[in-house]
Short mmCIF file of N, CA and C in Angstrom, two decimals:
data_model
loop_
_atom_site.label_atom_id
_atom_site.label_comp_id
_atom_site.label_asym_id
_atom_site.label_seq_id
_atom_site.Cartn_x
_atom_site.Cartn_y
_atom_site.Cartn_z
N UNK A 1114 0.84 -1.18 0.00
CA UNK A 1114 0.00 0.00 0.00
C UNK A 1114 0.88 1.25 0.00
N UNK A 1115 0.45 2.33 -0.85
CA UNK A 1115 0.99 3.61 -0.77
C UNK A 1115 0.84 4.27 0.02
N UNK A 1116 1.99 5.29 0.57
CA UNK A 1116 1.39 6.45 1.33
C UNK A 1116 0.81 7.07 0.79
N UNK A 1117 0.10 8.36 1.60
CA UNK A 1117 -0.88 9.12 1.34
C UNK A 1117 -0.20 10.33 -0.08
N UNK A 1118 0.90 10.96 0.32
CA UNK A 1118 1.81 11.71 -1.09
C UNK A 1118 2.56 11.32 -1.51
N UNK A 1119 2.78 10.77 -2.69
CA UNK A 1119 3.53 10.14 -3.54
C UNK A 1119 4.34 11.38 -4.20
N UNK A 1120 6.15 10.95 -3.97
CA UNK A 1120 6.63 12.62 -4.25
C UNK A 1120 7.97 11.76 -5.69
N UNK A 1121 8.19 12.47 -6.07
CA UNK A 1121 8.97 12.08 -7.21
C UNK A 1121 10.38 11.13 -6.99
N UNK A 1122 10.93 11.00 -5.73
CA UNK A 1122 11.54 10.45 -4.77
C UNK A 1122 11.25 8.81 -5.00
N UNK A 1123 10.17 8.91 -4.72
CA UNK A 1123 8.92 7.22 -4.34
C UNK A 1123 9.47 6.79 -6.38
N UNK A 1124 8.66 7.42 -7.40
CA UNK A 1124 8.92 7.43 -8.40
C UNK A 1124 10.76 6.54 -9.11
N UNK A 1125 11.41 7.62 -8.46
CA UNK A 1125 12.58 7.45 -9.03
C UNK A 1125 13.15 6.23 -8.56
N UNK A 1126 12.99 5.90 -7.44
CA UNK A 1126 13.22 4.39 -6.33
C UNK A 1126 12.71 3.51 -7.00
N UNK A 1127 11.45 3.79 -7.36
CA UNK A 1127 10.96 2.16 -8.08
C UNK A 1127 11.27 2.03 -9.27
N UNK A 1128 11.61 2.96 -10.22
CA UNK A 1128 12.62 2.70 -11.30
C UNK A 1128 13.59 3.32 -11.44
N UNK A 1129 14.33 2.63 -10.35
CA UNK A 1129 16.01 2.74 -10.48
C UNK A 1129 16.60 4.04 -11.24
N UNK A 1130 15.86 5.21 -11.43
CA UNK A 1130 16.55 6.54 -11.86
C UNK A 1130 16.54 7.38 -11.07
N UNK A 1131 17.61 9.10 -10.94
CA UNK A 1131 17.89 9.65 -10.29
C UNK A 1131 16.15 10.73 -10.02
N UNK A 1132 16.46 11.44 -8.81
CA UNK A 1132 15.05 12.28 -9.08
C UNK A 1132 14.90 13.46 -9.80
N UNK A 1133 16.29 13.85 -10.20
CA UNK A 1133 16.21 14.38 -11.61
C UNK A 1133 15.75 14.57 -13.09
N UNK A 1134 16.10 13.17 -13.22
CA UNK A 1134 15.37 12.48 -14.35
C UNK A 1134 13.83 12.63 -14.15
N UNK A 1135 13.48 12.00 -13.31
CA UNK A 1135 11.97 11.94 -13.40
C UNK A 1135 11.24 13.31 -13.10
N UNK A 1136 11.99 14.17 -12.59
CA UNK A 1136 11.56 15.78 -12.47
C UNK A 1136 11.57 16.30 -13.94
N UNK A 1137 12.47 16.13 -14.57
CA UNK A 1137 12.91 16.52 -15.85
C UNK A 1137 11.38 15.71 -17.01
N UNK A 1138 11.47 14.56 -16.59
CA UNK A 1138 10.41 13.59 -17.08
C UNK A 1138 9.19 14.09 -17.01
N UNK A 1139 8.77 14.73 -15.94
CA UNK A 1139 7.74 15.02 -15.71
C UNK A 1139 7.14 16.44 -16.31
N UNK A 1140 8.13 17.02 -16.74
CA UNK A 1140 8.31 18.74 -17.16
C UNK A 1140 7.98 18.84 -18.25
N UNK A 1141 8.70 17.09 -19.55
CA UNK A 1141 8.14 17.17 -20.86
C UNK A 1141 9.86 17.89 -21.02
N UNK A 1142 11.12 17.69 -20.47
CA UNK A 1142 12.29 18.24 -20.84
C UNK A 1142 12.87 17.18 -22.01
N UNK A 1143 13.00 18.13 -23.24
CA UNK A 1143 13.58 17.20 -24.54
C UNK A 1143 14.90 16.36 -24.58
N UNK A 1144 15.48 16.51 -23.63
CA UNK A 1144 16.30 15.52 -23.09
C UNK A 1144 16.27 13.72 -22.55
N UNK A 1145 15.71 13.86 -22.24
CA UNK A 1145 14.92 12.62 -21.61
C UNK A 1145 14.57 11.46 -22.82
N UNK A 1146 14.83 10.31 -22.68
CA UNK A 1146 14.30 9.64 -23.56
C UNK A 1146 12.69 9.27 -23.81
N UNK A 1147 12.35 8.84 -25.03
CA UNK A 1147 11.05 8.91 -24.89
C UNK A 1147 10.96 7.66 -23.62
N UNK A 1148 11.20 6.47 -24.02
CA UNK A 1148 10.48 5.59 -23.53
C UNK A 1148 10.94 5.71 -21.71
N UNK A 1149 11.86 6.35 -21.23
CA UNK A 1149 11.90 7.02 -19.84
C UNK A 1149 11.02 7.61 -19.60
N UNK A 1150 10.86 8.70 -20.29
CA UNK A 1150 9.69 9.58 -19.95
C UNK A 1150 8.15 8.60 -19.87
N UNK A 1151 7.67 7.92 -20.93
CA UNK A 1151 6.78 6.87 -21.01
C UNK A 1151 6.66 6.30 -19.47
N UNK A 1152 7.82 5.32 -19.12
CA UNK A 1152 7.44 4.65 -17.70
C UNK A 1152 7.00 5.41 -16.80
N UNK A 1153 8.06 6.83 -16.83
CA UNK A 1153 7.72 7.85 -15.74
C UNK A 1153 6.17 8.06 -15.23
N UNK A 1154 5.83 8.91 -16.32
CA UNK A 1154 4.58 9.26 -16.79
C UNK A 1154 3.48 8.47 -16.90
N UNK A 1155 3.70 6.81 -16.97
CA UNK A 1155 2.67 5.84 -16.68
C UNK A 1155 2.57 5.65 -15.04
N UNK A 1156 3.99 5.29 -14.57
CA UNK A 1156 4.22 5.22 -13.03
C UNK A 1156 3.48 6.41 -12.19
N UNK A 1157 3.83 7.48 -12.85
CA UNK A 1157 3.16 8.52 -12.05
C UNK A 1157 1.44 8.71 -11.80
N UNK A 1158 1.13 8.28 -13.05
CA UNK A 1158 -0.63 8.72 -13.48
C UNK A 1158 -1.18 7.17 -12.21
N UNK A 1159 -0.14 6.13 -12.60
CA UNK A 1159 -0.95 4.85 -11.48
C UNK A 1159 -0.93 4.94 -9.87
N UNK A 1160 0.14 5.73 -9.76
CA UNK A 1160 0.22 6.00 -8.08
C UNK A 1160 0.01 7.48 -7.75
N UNK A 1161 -0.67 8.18 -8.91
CA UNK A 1161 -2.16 9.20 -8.67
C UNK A 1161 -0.65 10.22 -8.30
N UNK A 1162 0.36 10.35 -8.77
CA UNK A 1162 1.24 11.35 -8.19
C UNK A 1162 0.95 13.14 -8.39
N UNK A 1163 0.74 13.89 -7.41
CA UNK A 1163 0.42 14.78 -7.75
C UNK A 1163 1.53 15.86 -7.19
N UNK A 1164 1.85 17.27 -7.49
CA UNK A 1164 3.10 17.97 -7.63
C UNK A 1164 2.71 18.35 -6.01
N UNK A 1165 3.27 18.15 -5.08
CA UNK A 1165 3.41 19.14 -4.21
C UNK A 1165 3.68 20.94 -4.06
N UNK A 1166 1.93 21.19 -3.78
CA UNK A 1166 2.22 22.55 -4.25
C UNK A 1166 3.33 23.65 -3.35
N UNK A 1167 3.64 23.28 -2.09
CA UNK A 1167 4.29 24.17 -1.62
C UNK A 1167 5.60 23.89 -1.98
N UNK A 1168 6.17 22.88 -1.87
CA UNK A 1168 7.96 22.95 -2.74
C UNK A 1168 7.47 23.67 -3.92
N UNK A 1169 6.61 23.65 -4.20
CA UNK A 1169 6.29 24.05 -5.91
C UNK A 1169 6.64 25.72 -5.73
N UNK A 1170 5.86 26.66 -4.70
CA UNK A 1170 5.73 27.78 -4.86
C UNK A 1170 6.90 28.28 -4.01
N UNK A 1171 7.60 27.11 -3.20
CA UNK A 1171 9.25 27.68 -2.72
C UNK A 1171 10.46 27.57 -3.78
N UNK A 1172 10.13 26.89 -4.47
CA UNK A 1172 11.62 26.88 -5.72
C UNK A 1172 10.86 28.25 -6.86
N UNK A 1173 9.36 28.12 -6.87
CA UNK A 1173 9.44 29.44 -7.98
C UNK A 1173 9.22 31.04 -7.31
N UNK A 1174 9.31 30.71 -6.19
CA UNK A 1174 9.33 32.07 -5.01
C UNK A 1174 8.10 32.69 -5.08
N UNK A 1175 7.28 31.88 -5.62
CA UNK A 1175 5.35 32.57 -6.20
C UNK A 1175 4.69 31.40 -5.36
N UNK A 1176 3.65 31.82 -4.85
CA UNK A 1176 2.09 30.96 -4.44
C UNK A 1176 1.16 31.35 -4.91
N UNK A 1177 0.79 31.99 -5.72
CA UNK A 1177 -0.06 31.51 -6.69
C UNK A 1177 -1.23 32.54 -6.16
N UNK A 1178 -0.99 33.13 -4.67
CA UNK A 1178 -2.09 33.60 -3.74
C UNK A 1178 -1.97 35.10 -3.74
N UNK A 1179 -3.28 35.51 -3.80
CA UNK A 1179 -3.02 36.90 -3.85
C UNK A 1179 -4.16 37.73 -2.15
N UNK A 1180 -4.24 38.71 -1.76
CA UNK A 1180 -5.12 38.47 -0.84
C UNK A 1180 -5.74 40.36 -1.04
N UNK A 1181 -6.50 40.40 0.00
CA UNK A 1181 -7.74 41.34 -0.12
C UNK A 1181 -8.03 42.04 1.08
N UNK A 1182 -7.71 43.26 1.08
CA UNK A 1182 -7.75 43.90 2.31
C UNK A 1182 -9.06 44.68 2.18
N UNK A 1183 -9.90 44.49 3.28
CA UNK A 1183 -11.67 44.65 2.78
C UNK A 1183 -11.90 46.18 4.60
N UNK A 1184 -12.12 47.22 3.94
CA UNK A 1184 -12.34 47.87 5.43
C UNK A 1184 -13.60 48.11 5.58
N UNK A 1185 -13.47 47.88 6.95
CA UNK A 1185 -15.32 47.68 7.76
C UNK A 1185 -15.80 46.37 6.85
N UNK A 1186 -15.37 45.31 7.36
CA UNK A 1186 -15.76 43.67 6.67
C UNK A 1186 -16.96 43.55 7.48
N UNK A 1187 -17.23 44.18 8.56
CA UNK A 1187 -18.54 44.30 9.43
C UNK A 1187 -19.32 44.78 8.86
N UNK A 1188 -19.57 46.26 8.24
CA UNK A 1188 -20.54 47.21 8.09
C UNK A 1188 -21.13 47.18 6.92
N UNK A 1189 -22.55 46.95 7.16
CA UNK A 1189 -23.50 46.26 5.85
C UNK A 1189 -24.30 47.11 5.36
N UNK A 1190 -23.75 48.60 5.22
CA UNK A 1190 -24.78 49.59 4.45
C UNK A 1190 -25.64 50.35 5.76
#
């Protein structure tokens, strides 16, 4: 049985490549061979792998979040 987040780590372990590769794999980087990319990309879609969004928005220094400063959030007219 899987854990609950499957991180590209889990990926690269069960087929014997670095987590590079399969980062790279996962990006669609023209480097990569096809049929690497293929296992990757099958491996990933079966153990439901999904990107962890916060490493995501610490390596691109963005979250994606914007916010809303509302005055008198009380006062209804």
């Amino acid at each position: 049985m899987r854990k609950n987040q499957v991180t590209i780590k889990d990926i690269a372990q069960e087929l014997k490549i670095s987590i590079s590769t399969v980062s790279r794999a996962l990006r669609g980087m023209p480097e990569i061979h096809p049929d690497t990319r293929k296992a990757v990309t099958a491996l990933a879609k079966d153990w439901d792998y999904q990107p962890n969004q916060l490493a995501t928005s610490l390596v691109k220094s963005s979250t994606r979040t914007i916010g809303v400063i509302v005055p008198n959030a009380g006062y209804y007219f």
